[in-house]
Coordinates of C-alpha atoms in Angstrom, one line a residue:
Chain A
M127 CA 0.3 0.2 -0.1
T128 CA 1.5 3.7 -0.9
S129 CA 2.1 5.1 2.9
Q130 CA -0.6 7.9 3.9
L131 CA 2.7 9.8 4.8
T132 CA 4.3 9.6 1.4
V133 CA 1.5 11.1 0.0
L134 CA 1.2 14.1 2.7
S135 CA 0.7 18.0 1.1
E136 CA 3.3 20.6 1.2
D137 CA 1.4 22.5 3.9
Q138 CA 1.0 18.7 6.3
R139 CA 4.6 18.0 5.7
D140 CA 5.2 21.6 6.9
A141 CA 2.7 21.6 9.7
L142 CA 4.3 18.2 10.8
Q143 CA 8.0 19.7 10.8
E144 CA 6.7 22.9 13.2
L145 CA 5.3 20.4 15.3
M146 CA 8.7 18.4 15.7
N147 CA 10.3 21.5 16.0
V148 CA 8.4 22.5 19.3
A149 CA 8.5 19.3 20.5
M150 CA 12.4 18.8 20.1
G151 CA 12.5 22.9 21.3
Q152 CA 10.8 21.7 24.7
S153 CA 13.3 18.7 25.3
A154 CA 16.4 20.4 24.1
D155 CA 15.4 23.3 26.9
R156 CA 14.4 20.1 29.5
L157 CA 17.8 18.1 28.5
A158 CA 19.9 21.4 29.0
R159 CA 18.3 22.3 32.8
L160 CA 18.5 18.3 32.9
T161 CA 22.5 17.7 32.5
G162 CA 23.2 20.8 33.6
T163 CA 25.4 21.5 30.5
F164 CA 25.1 23.6 27.8
V165 CA 22.5 20.8 25.3
T166 CA 22.1 22.4 22.4
L167 CA 19.4 19.9 19.9
S168 CA 19.4 20.6 16.5
V169 CA 16.0 21.9 15.2
P170 CA 14.8 18.3 13.5
R171 CA 15.0 17.7 9.6
V172 CA 11.3 15.8 8.7
H173 CA 12.4 14.2 5.5
A174 CA 9.1 12.8 4.1
V175 CA 9.3 10.0 3.0
T176 CA 8.0 10.5 0.1
Q177 CA 10.1 7.0 -2.1
T178 CA 10.7 3.8 -0.1
L179 CA 11.6 4.4 3.2
D180 CA 15.3 2.5 1.2
K181 CA 15.6 5.5 -0.7
V182 CA 15.9 8.0 2.5
L183 CA 18.6 5.5 4.0
T184 CA 20.7 6.3 1.3
D185 CA 20.4 9.3 0.8
L186 CA 21.0 10.4 4.7
G187 CA 23.7 8.1 4.5
I188 CA 22.5 5.7 7.8
G189 CA 21.9 2.3 6.0
D190 CA 24.6 0.7 5.6
E191 CA 27.1 2.2 8.4
P192 CA 27.2 -0.3 11.2
Q193 CA 25.1 1.3 14.1
L194 CA 24.4 1.1 17.3
V195 CA 20.2 1.3 17.6
T196 CA 17.9 1.5 20.6
R197 CA 14.3 1.0 19.9
Q198 CA 11.2 1.9 22.1
S199 CA 7.3 1.5 21.8
F200 CA 4.8 4.3 22.3
L201 CA 0.8 2.5 23.0
G202 CA -2.4 3.2 22.6
K203 CA -4.1 4.9 19.6
L204 CA -0.4 6.7 18.0
R205 CA 0.9 3.1 18.4
G206 CA 4.8 2.6 17.0
E207 CA 8.0 2.5 17.6
V208 CA 11.1 4.3 17.6
L209 CA 14.1 3.2 15.9
V210 CA 17.1 5.2 17.3
C211 CA 20.8 5.5 15.5
F212 CA 23.6 5.9 17.4
A213 CA 27.3 6.4 15.9
V214 CA 29.1 2.6 17.5
S215 CA 31.7 5.1 18.9
G216 CA 29.1 8.3 19.9
A217 CA 28.4 7.5 24.1
G218 CA 31.2 6.9 25.7
E219 CA 31.8 11.0 25.1
L220 CA 28.5 12.0 25.8
A221 CA 28.1 9.3 28.9
E222 CA 31.5 12.0 30.1
L223 CA 29.6 15.2 29.3
M224 CA 26.7 14.3 30.5
G225 CA 27.6 13.7 33.8
Y226 CA 27.1 9.9 34.3
E227 CA 30.0 8.1 36.2
N228 CA 31.8 4.8 35.4
N229 CA 32.6 5.3 31.6
D230 CA 31.7 1.5 31.0
V231 CA 29.8 -0.4 28.5
A232 CA 27.0 -0.7 30.9
S233 CA 26.8 2.4 31.7
G234 CA 27.1 3.9 28.1
D235 CA 24.3 2.1 27.2
E236 CA 21.9 2.9 30.1
L237 CA 22.8 6.9 28.5
L238 CA 21.9 5.7 25.5
M239 CA 18.6 4.2 25.8
D240 CA 17.6 7.6 28.5
V241 CA 19.0 9.9 25.6
T242 CA 16.3 7.3 23.6
N243 CA 13.6 7.6 26.4
I244 CA 13.9 11.3 26.3
L245 CA 13.4 11.5 21.9
T246 CA 11.4 9.3 21.9
G247 CA 9.2 11.0 24.8
A248 CA 9.8 14.7 23.1
C249 CA 8.9 13.8 19.4
I250 CA 5.2 11.3 20.4
N251 CA 4.1 13.2 23.3
G252 CA 4.8 16.3 21.3
L253 CA 2.2 14.5 18.7
A254 CA 0.0 13.3 21.2
A255 CA 0.1 16.0 22.6
Q256 CA -1.5 17.9 19.7
I257 CA -5.1 15.6 19.5
Q258 CA -5.2 15.1 23.4
A259 CA -4.6 10.9 22.8
M260 CA -3.5 9.4 25.7
V261 CA -0.5 7.6 24.7
S262 CA 2.3 4.7 27.3
F263 CA 5.7 4.0 26.5
G264 CA 7.4 0.4 27.1
A265 CA 11.1 0.5 27.9
P266 CA 14.1 1.1 25.9
S267 CA 16.1 -1.4 25.2
L268 CA 19.8 -2.1 22.5
M269 CA 17.9 -3.7 18.9
A270 CA 21.2 -3.9 17.7
R271 CA 25.5 -2.8 18.4
A272 CA 27.3 -2.7 15.7
K273 CA 25.0 -3.4 12.4
A274 CA 23.6 -1.6 9.8
L275 CA 20.4 -0.5 10.2
R276 CA 19.1 -1.8 7.0
E277 CA 20.3 -5.0 8.3
V278 CA 18.2 -4.6 11.3
L279 CA 15.2 -3.8 9.6
A280 CA 15.6 -6.9 7.3
E281 CA 15.9 -8.5 10.1
Q282 CA 13.7 -8.0 12.9
I283 CA 10.8 -5.7 11.6
A284 CA 8.1 -7.9 11.1
Q285 CA 4.6 -6.0 11.2
G286 CA 3.9 -3.6 8.2
Y287 CA 4.2 -0.2 9.1
Q288 CA 5.0 3.7 7.6
S289 CA 8.2 5.7 8.2
L290 CA 9.1 9.0 10.0
V291 CA 12.5 10.0 9.7
L292 CA 14.2 12.8 11.7
E293 CA 17.6 13.5 11.9
V294 CA 18.4 15.4 15.6
R295 CA 21.8 17.0 16.4
F296 CA 22.7 17.4 19.8
E297 CA 25.2 19.7 20.7
V298 CA 26.8 19.3 24.2
A299 CA 29.6 21.6 25.0
S300 CA 31.9 21.9 22.3
H301 CA 31.2 18.1 21.1
S302 CA 28.3 17.8 18.5
F303 CA 26.8 14.2 18.1
T304 CA 24.4 13.1 15.5
C305 CA 21.3 10.7 16.0
D306 CA 18.1 9.8 13.4
L307 CA 15.1 8.2 14.2
L308 CA 13.2 6.5 12.5
V309 CA 9.4 7.3 13.7
C310 CA 7.6 3.9 13.1
I311 CA 4.1 3.9 12.8
T312 CA 1.5 0.9 12.5
D313 CA -0.7 1.4 8.8
D314 CA -3.4 2.0 11.7
S315 CA -2.5 4.8 13.5
V316 CA -1.3 6.3 10.1
A317 CA -4.6 8.2 10.3
V318 CA -4.0 9.7 14.1
V319 CA -0.4 11.8 12.9
I320 CA -2.5 13.0 10.0
E321 CA -5.6 14.2 12.4
A322 CA -2.6 16.2 14.6
V323 CA -0.6 17.6 11.7
D324 CA -4.6 19.0 10.3
K325 CA -5.2 19.9 14.0
L326 CA -2.4 22.2 13.9
L327 CA -2.3 23.2 10.1
S328 CA -6.3 24.4 10.9
E329 CA -5.3 26.3 13.8
F330 CA -3.2 29.1 11.3
Chain B
M163 CA -14.4 5.4 40.2
S164 CA -16.9 6.1 42.2
E165 CA -17.5 1.7 42.3
V166 CA -14.0 1.6 44.3
S167 CA -13.1 3.6 47.5
S168 CA -10.2 5.3 47.7
P169 CA -9.6 2.9 50.8
T170 CA -9.7 0.0 48.4
L171 CA -7.4 2.0 45.8
I172 CA -4.8 2.3 48.7
S173 CA -4.7 -1.5 49.6
I174 CA -4.6 -1.9 45.2
L175 CA -0.9 -0.7 46.2
Q176 CA -0.2 -1.5 48.8
Q177 CA -0.3 -5.8 47.9
I178 CA 0.8 -5.7 44.2
N179 CA 3.1 -7.8 43.6
M180 CA 6.0 -5.2 42.4
G181 CA 7.6 -2.6 44.5
V182 CA 5.5 0.9 44.1
V183 CA 7.5 3.6 46.2
L184 CA 6.3 7.7 45.7
L185 CA 9.1 9.8 45.8
D186 CA 9.3 13.6 46.0
D187 CA 12.1 16.1 43.8
Q188 CA 14.3 15.4 47.1
A189 CA 14.3 11.7 47.1
R190 CA 12.2 11.7 50.0
V191 CA 10.0 8.2 50.5
H192 CA 5.9 9.7 50.6
F193 CA 4.2 6.1 50.1
W194 CA 5.9 2.6 50.4
N195 CA 4.3 -0.8 49.8
D196 CA 3.9 -4.1 50.8
F197 CA 7.2 -5.3 48.0
M198 CA 9.1 -3.0 49.5
A199 CA 8.7 -3.6 52.8
V200 CA 8.8 -7.4 52.9
N201 CA 12.2 -7.3 50.3
S202 CA 14.0 -4.4 51.9
G203 CA 12.8 -5.8 55.5
L204 CA 11.8 -1.8 56.5
R205 CA 8.7 -0.9 57.4
P206 CA 6.4 1.7 56.1
E207 CA 7.4 3.9 59.7
Q208 CA 11.3 3.3 59.1
A209 CA 11.0 4.0 55.2
L210 CA 8.9 7.3 54.9
G211 CA 9.5 10.5 54.9
K212 CA 13.5 9.5 54.6
A213 CA 15.9 9.6 51.2
L214 CA 15.6 6.9 49.7
C215 CA 19.8 6.7 49.1
E216 CA 19.7 7.3 53.6
L217 CA 17.9 3.8 53.6
F218 CA 19.8 2.2 50.7
P219 CA 23.6 3.6 50.9
D220 CA 24.8 0.9 47.6
L221 CA 22.1 3.0 45.4
P222 CA 23.9 5.0 43.4
E223 CA 22.9 8.3 44.1
P224 CA 23.7 9.8 40.5
W225 CA 22.0 7.9 38.7
L226 CA 18.2 8.2 41.0
R227 CA 19.4 12.1 40.8
K228 CA 19.0 11.8 37.1
K229 CA 16.2 9.6 36.8
L230 CA 14.3 12.2 39.4
D231 CA 15.1 15.0 37.7
S232 CA 14.4 13.6 34.4
V233 CA 10.7 13.3 35.3
F234 CA 10.3 16.4 36.9
M235 CA 11.4 18.4 34.4
L236 CA 10.4 16.4 31.5
E237 CA 7.1 15.4 32.1
N238 CA 8.0 11.7 30.8
M239 CA 8.7 8.5 32.0
A240 CA 11.9 7.4 32.7
F241 CA 13.4 3.6 32.9
S242 CA 16.0 1.1 34.2
S243 CA 16.4 -2.3 32.6
W244 CA 18.2 -4.9 34.2
Q245 CA 20.2 -5.0 31.4
Q246 CA 22.3 -2.1 32.2
R247 CA 21.8 -2.0 36.0
P248 CA 20.6 -5.3 37.0
H249 CA 20.4 -4.5 41.1
P250 CA 19.1 -0.8 41.5
F251 CA 18.1 -2.2 44.8
N252 CA 20.8 -4.0 46.5
F253 CA 17.2 -7.4 47.1
A254 CA 17.9 -10.7 47.9
G255 CA 16.8 -13.2 44.2
S256 CA 13.0 -14.1 44.0
R257 CA 14.1 -18.0 43.6
P258 CA 16.2 -18.4 46.7
I259 CA 16.0 -22.1 46.5
T260 CA 16.3 -23.0 42.8
G261 CA 17.9 -20.3 41.5
Q262 CA 21.8 -19.2 41.2
A263 CA 21.0 -15.4 41.3
Q264 CA 22.1 -14.0 45.0
K265 CA 20.3 -11.2 44.3
M266 CA 16.6 -9.8 42.7
F267 CA 17.4 -8.7 39.2
Q268 CA 14.6 -5.6 38.8
N269 CA 12.9 -3.4 36.0
A270 CA 12.5 -0.1 37.3
T271 CA 9.6 2.8 35.5
F272 CA 9.5 6.3 36.4
F273 CA 6.5 7.9 35.6
P274 CA 5.5 11.3 37.0
L275 CA 2.2 11.6 39.5
R276 CA 0.2 14.2 38.3
E277 CA -2.7 16.0 40.1
A278 CA -5.7 17.4 40.3
D279 CA -4.8 21.1 39.4
G280 CA -1.8 19.8 36.9
V281 CA 1.3 19.8 39.0
I282 CA 3.8 17.0 39.5
R283 CA 5.4 17.4 43.6
L284 CA 5.5 13.4 43.1
V285 CA 7.5 10.8 40.9
C286 CA 5.9 6.8 41.2
L287 CA 9.0 4.6 41.2
A288 CA 7.6 1.1 39.9
L289 CA 9.9 -1.7 40.5
T290 CA 9.0 -5.0 38.3
D291 CA 10.8 -8.5 39.6
A292 CA 13.4 -9.5 36.7
T293 CA 14.9 -12.2 38.1
D294 CA 12.9 -14.9 36.1
I295 CA 13.7 -13.8 32.4
A296 CA 16.7 -12.6 33.3
M297 CA 17.8 -15.9 34.4
Q298 CA 17.0 -17.6 31.2
Q299 CA 18.3 -14.7 29.2
L300 CA 21.9 -15.0 31.0
E301 CA 21.3 -18.7 30.6
L302 CA 19.9 -18.4 26.9
A303 CA 23.8 -16.8 26.4
E304 CA 26.1 -19.0 27.7
L305 CA 24.6 -21.9 25.8
N306 CA 24.8 -19.5 23.2
A307 CA 28.4 -18.7 23.5
L308 CA 29.1 -22.6 24.6
L309 CA 27.7 -23.5 21.3
S310 CA 29.2 -20.6 18.9
A311 CA 32.4 -22.2 20.3
E312 CA 32.1 -25.6 19.9
K313 CA 31.2 -24.5 16.4
E314 CA 34.2 -22.9 16.2
E315 CA 35.8 -26.0 17.7
Q316 CA 34.3 -27.8 15.1
A317 CA 35.2 -25.9 12.5
R318 CA 38.6 -25.9 13.4
L319 CA 38.9 -29.5 14.1
I320 CA 37.6 -30.6 10.2
K321 CA 40.1 -28.0 8.3
R322 CA 42.3 -30.0 10.3
L323 CA 40.8 -33.1 9.3
E324 CA 41.5 -31.7 5.5
E325 CA 44.5 -31.4 6.0
T326 CA 45.6 -34.5 7.6
Q327 CA 43.5 -35.9 4.8
A328 CA 45.6 -34.0 2.2
Q329 CA 48.8 -35.1 3.6
L330 CA 48.0 -38.4 4.0
L331 CA 46.8 -38.6 -0.4
Q332 CA 50.6 -36.7 -1.1
S333 CA 52.6 -39.5 1.4
E334 CA 50.6 -42.6 -0.2
K335 CA 51.0 -41.3 -3.6
M336 CA 54.8 -40.9 -2.5
A337 CA 55.0 -44.2 -1.1
A338 CA 53.7 -45.7 -3.9
I339 CA 55.9 -43.8 -6.5
G340 CA 58.8 -45.4 -4.0
Q341 CA 57.5 -48.9 -4.3
L342 CA 57.7 -48.4 -8.3
A343 CA 60.5 -47.1 -7.9
A344 CA 61.9 -49.8 -5.9
G345 CA 60.0 -52.6 -8.4
V346 CA 61.9 -50.7 -11.5
A347 CA 65.4 -50.8 -9.2
H348 CA 65.1 -54.4 -9.0
E349 CA 64.2 -55.0 -12.1
I350 CA 67.0 -53.6 -13.7
N351 CA 69.3 -54.6 -11.3
N352 CA 69.2 -58.0 -12.8
P353 CA 70.3 -57.7 -16.5
V354 CA 72.4 -54.9 -14.9
G355 CA 74.5 -58.1 -12.7
F356 CA 74.6 -60.4 -16.4
V357 CA 75.7 -57.2 -18.8
N358 CA 78.5 -56.4 -16.2
S359 CA 80.1 -59.4 -15.5
N360 CA 79.5 -60.3 -18.8
L361 CA 81.2 -57.5 -19.7
G362 CA 84.5 -58.3 -17.3
S363 CA 84.8 -61.8 -19.4
L364 CA 85.1 -60.2 -22.4
K365 CA 87.3 -57.5 -21.6
G366 CA 89.5 -60.7 -20.9
Y367 CA 88.7 -62.3 -23.8
V368 CA 89.6 -59.1 -25.8
D369 CA 92.8 -58.6 -23.4
E370 CA 93.3 -62.7 -24.6
V371 CA 92.9 -61.3 -28.8
F372 CA 94.9 -59.1 -28.7
A373 CA 97.8 -60.8 -27.0
L374 CA 97.4 -63.5 -29.6
I375 CA 97.4 -61.2 -32.4
N376 CA 100.6 -59.7 -30.8
S377 CA 102.7 -63.0 -30.9
Y378 CA 101.2 -64.3 -34.7
Q379 CA 102.9 -61.0 -35.4
A380 CA 105.7 -61.3 -34.2
L381 CA 106.7 -64.2 -35.4
I382 CA 106.3 -63.3 -38.5
E383 CA 108.4 -60.7 -37.6
Q384 CA 110.9 -63.6 -36.5
H385 CA 110.5 -65.4 -40.0
G386 CA 111.5 -62.9 -42.0
N387 CA 109.8 -63.4 -44.5
E388 CA 109.5 -60.0 -46.3
A389 CA 106.0 -60.9 -48.4
L390 CA 104.1 -61.7 -45.7
K391 CA 105.6 -59.0 -43.1
S392 CA 104.4 -56.3 -46.4
E393 CA 101.1 -58.0 -46.8
L394 CA 100.7 -57.6 -43.2
A395 CA 100.8 -54.3 -43.0
A396 CA 98.8 -53.5 -45.5
L397 CA 96.4 -55.2 -44.0
N398 CA 97.4 -53.7 -40.2
K399 CA 96.9 -50.8 -41.8
K400 CA 93.2 -51.3 -43.6
A401 CA 91.9 -52.5 -40.8
D402 CA 93.9 -49.6 -38.1
L403 CA 94.9 -52.3 -35.4
D404 CA 96.4 -50.2 -33.6
F405 CA 93.5 -48.0 -32.7
L406 CA 90.7 -51.1 -32.8
I407 CA 93.7 -51.3 -30.0
S408 CA 92.9 -48.7 -28.1
D409 CA 89.5 -47.6 -29.0
L410 CA 88.1 -51.4 -27.9
A411 CA 90.5 -51.0 -24.6
E412 CA 88.5 -47.8 -23.8
L413 CA 84.7 -48.6 -25.0
I414 CA 84.9 -51.3 -22.6
R415 CA 86.2 -48.9 -19.8
E416 CA 84.0 -46.6 -20.5
S417 CA 80.8 -49.0 -20.9
Q418 CA 82.4 -50.3 -17.3
G419 CA 81.8 -47.1 -16.4
G420 CA 77.9 -46.6 -17.3
L421 CA 77.1 -49.7 -15.8
D422 CA 78.9 -48.9 -13.0
R423 CA 76.7 -46.0 -12.3
V424 CA 73.5 -47.6 -13.5
K425 CA 74.0 -50.0 -11.2
R426 CA 74.9 -46.8 -8.6
I427 CA 71.4 -44.9 -9.3
V428 CA 69.4 -48.2 -9.0
V429 CA 71.7 -48.8 -5.1
D430 CA 69.9 -45.3 -4.7
L431 CA 66.5 -45.4 -5.9
R432 CA 66.1 -48.3 -3.6
D433 CA 67.8 -46.6 -0.7
F434 CA 66.2 -43.8 -1.1
S435 CA 62.6 -45.1 -1.2
H436 CA 63.4 -47.9 1.0
V437 CA 60.4 -49.8 0.2
D438 CA 60.8 -52.1 3.6
S439 CA 61.6 -49.6 5.5
S440 CA 59.2 -47.3 7.2
E441 CA 60.6 -48.2 10.8
W442 CA 62.4 -46.1 13.0
N443 CA 66.3 -47.1 12.4
M444 CA 69.6 -45.0 12.7
A445 CA 70.0 -43.4 9.4
D446 CA 73.4 -41.9 8.1
L447 CA 72.4 -38.6 6.9
H448 CA 75.0 -37.7 4.5
Q449 CA 74.4 -40.9 2.8
G450 CA 70.6 -40.5 2.6
L451 CA 71.8 -36.8 0.7
D452 CA 74.1 -38.1 -1.9
S453 CA 71.2 -41.0 -2.9
T454 CA 68.7 -37.9 -2.8
L455 CA 70.4 -35.8 -5.1
N456 CA 71.0 -38.9 -7.2
V457 CA 68.0 -40.0 -7.9
I458 CA 66.7 -36.1 -8.5
W459 CA 70.3 -34.8 -10.0
N460 CA 68.8 -35.2 -13.7
E461 CA 66.1 -32.7 -12.0
I462 CA 68.5 -30.3 -10.9
K463 CA 72.0 -30.5 -12.6
Y464 CA 71.6 -27.3 -15.0
R465 CA 70.1 -25.3 -13.3
A466 CA 72.3 -25.4 -10.3
D467 CA 75.5 -25.9 -8.6
I468 CA 75.6 -28.0 -5.1
I469 CA 78.2 -27.3 -2.9
K470 CA 78.3 -30.1 0.0
E471 CA 79.7 -28.9 3.4
Y472 CA 79.2 -31.8 5.6
G473 CA 79.8 -32.0 9.3
D474 CA 80.8 -34.5 11.7
I475 CA 77.5 -35.8 12.1
P476 CA 76.5 -39.0 14.6
A477 CA 73.9 -41.6 12.7
V478 CA 69.8 -40.2 13.9
E479 CA 67.5 -42.1 14.9
A480 CA 64.7 -42.2 12.6
I481 CA 62.9 -43.3 9.2
G482 CA 65.3 -42.7 6.9
A483 CA 63.4 -42.5 3.8
Q484 CA 60.7 -39.7 5.2
L485 CA 63.4 -37.8 5.7
N486 CA 65.2 -38.3 1.8
Q487 CA 61.7 -36.8 1.1
V488 CA 62.1 -33.8 3.2
F489 CA 65.7 -33.4 1.5
M490 CA 64.1 -33.5 -1.9
N491 CA 61.4 -31.3 -1.6
L492 CA 63.8 -28.8 0.0
I493 CA 66.6 -29.2 -2.7
I494 CA 63.4 -29.3 -5.5
N495 CA 62.2 -26.1 -4.5
A496 CA 65.7 -24.1 -4.1
S497 CA 66.4 -25.7 -7.6
H498 CA 62.8 -23.7 -9.0
A499 CA 64.0 -20.8 -6.5
L500 CA 67.0 -20.2 -8.2
G501 CA 67.8 -18.2 -11.9
E502 CA 70.8 -19.0 -14.0
G503 CA 74.0 -20.1 -12.6
G504 CA 72.5 -20.5 -9.0
H505 CA 74.7 -21.8 -6.1
I506 CA 72.4 -25.1 -3.4
W507 CA 74.5 -25.6 -0.5
L508 CA 73.9 -28.5 1.5
R509 CA 75.3 -28.1 5.2
T510 CA 75.3 -30.9 8.4
G511 CA 76.9 -30.1 11.5
Q512 CA 75.3 -31.1 15.1
V513 CA 74.7 -28.4 18.3
D514 CA 74.0 -29.4 21.3
D515 CA 72.2 -32.7 21.3
E516 CA 70.6 -32.0 17.8
V517 CA 71.6 -32.1 14.0
F518 CA 71.1 -30.0 11.5
V519 CA 70.9 -30.2 7.7
Q520 CA 70.8 -27.1 6.4
V521 CA 70.0 -26.5 2.6
Q522 CA 70.6 -22.8 1.6
D523 CA 69.9 -21.2 -1.7
D524 CA 71.0 -17.9 -3.5
G525 CA 67.9 -17.1 -5.1
C526 CA 64.5 -15.3 -5.2
G527 CA 63.7 -15.1 -1.8
I528 CA 60.5 -15.5 -0.4
A529 CA 58.2 -12.2 0.7
A530 CA 58.0 -11.4 4.0
E531 CA 53.2 -12.6 3.7
N532 CA 54.2 -15.6 2.4
L533 CA 56.5 -16.8 4.9
G534 CA 53.8 -17.6 8.0
R535 CA 52.2 -19.7 5.2
L536 CA 54.9 -21.7 3.8
F537 CA 54.3 -24.9 5.8
E538 CA 50.6 -24.8 5.1
P539 CA 48.5 -26.6 3.2
F540 CA 47.7 -26.5 -0.8
F541 CA 49.9 -22.9 -0.4
T542 CA 51.8 -22.7 -3.3
T543 CA 53.1 -19.5 -5.2
K544 CA 54.2 -21.8 -8.6
P545 CA 52.1 -21.5 -11.1
V546 CA 48.6 -23.2 -11.6
G547 CA 49.7 -26.9 -11.9
K548 CA 53.2 -26.6 -11.1
G549 CA 52.7 -27.4 -7.5
T550 CA 50.9 -29.3 -5.2
G551 CA 51.1 -26.7 -2.4
L552 CA 52.1 -29.9 -0.9
G553 CA 55.6 -30.6 -0.5
L554 CA 56.5 -28.8 2.4
S555 CA 53.9 -28.6 4.4
L556 CA 54.5 -32.7 3.8
A557 CA 58.3 -32.3 4.6
Y558 CA 57.1 -29.9 7.9
S559 CA 54.7 -32.9 9.6
I560 CA 57.8 -35.7 8.8
V561 CA 60.0 -33.8 10.6
N562 CA 57.2 -32.8 13.7
K563 CA 56.7 -36.5 13.3
H564 CA 60.5 -36.9 14.2
H565 CA 60.2 -35.0 16.7
G566 CA 61.9 -31.7 14.8
R567 CA 62.1 -28.5 13.9
L568 CA 61.7 -27.3 10.4
E569 CA 62.9 -23.6 10.3
V570 CA 63.0 -20.9 7.4
S571 CA 64.7 -17.7 6.9
S572 CA 64.9 -15.6 3.3
V573 CA 65.6 -12.2 2.1
V574 CA 64.0 -11.2 -1.0
G575 CA 67.1 -11.1 -3.6
Q576 CA 68.9 -13.0 -1.7
G577 CA 67.9 -16.8 -1.4
T578 CA 66.3 -18.6 1.5
T579 CA 67.7 -21.1 3.9
F580 CA 66.1 -24.2 5.5
T581 CA 67.2 -26.1 8.4
V582 CA 66.1 -28.9 9.7
W583 CA 66.2 -29.9 12.7
L584 CA 66.7 -33.9 14.4
P585 CA 67.1 -34.7 18.2
K586 CA 69.7 -37.7 18.0
T587 CA 67.3 -40.1 19.3
Q588 CA 64.0 -40.3 19.9
P589 CA 62.0 -39.7 22.7
K590 CA 60.3 -43.1 24.2
A591 CA 57.2 -42.8 23.4
A592 CA 57.9 -42.8 19.5
E593 CA 59.6 -46.3 20.0
V594 CA 56.4 -47.7 20.9
A595 CA 54.3 -45.7 18.8
S596 CA 56.0 -47.6 15.7
A597 CA 56.2 -50.8 17.0

């Protein structure tokens, strides 16, 4: 089936981008206060999946590099999972900058879980709040270490889904740290996203 | 809501089979349910109002701080998983009898408690026991590691089996060739024997015939018949008797020399293959080297000058035919490395209880990246069809079987030196094994 997200009008896409901007802007502010370091979160670039996901991954150059991939579920009227892709080596430095102790693998992973949780919460809560939908979250978990995203998707995705790709850049102190969010929404709840977007559009 | 009273709801929270704790922004406890009381041994009246870190000194304070701050500030849930942080609270394992786990594995969820006025004053910590699932997963992971280790070991064994089989095949082939050579040598030996014996007789007869001719000529000389004398001189001249006499002797001597060589080659062939001796005995390495050289002489004589620098070495306990195989492989390899007018040095000597045989050439040498793989079966740098890649690996395994070492050093462009080190006598086990 054609993804409903691929046939968004330009206005709808802009609205979605705006929605994400607001959500990420708020979480950046909170993240900065939380970590006590100067964290800036870039305006996320929402990549309209106008062609296949495969093509988007290729264009972004994130399909084939080995990455560290985490996932977290969001449940309710809006259902799906968010996949977050980190650079394989990325976490250690960030952990230190954000004040996590014991720079070992487990605590590095814990940090990535927290970051996954914060980012997922920010963008899904942003969407859900717009339409006053209740949403609940599952615990984040590690999906793959040092594996290409394309491979992970091929191996572990069983259900039909439609996706949004968000590119989010952290800047902590003088370091920049990029990760990519793949927001996968179940086929049957995509309408909820469209609803949220249309609602935002009607408010203008 | 109206159907269930608040005291009932409180009872549910109090008795539910998971930890429920309410914390304020200073991590002070505002609610403490039975699960927490049972597992920690702290009664609600002991816990309420106290900071969580005070109650549990093991609890990492920065971690708790971060979780609480994130819930308060982001107004979002926070999680902790047994995989990253197995035991946030130091509770005893939930399978005291059957489980291996000493401590309880826990998953924790922190969520903001939004009150009627929309303000978040408390965070709820919900703690679940993940011991069963954690133990199953850890067991599986262990099993997985075991399986993959076994798989690797199997792959290694299969590879070794293949190598051994290839070597076995090669050594069987060499043994068959050796048997054939020995058979041929034996067959040649008989005719060569009677030709040699006949040639000896022939030489005697020819000598006698020449003596007879000399006597005739002397007689004719004495009787002084001039006509007869001149006729004889003419006949002698026509037959070129002087040349016949000298050349016939020469021919016979050369034929005997040739036969000697055939005999020596036959003996060497037999020595070299030694079909009868796959047994351990005291082998003379110089003799082995010489007979090997003889057998392969045709292959190397146009390529290399052989320079023998034999030292004084005792006989060593060995399977002579197999060592000859080693020498042959090394010398032929050396000759293949040579260009025009190359040299091969054969050195022997003794250091402590070990005897060495060294084959050195001044050929093209071996590239460093190939040096390490030299003794691998099927490794060859020769063109397809030229080398099997088994010669050196076979040599290596033979030397190994003799409890010796095969060493190599090489400089590209300058040449290569192979050194076979052998113990003078084999350890006892080898004798038992071969018996």
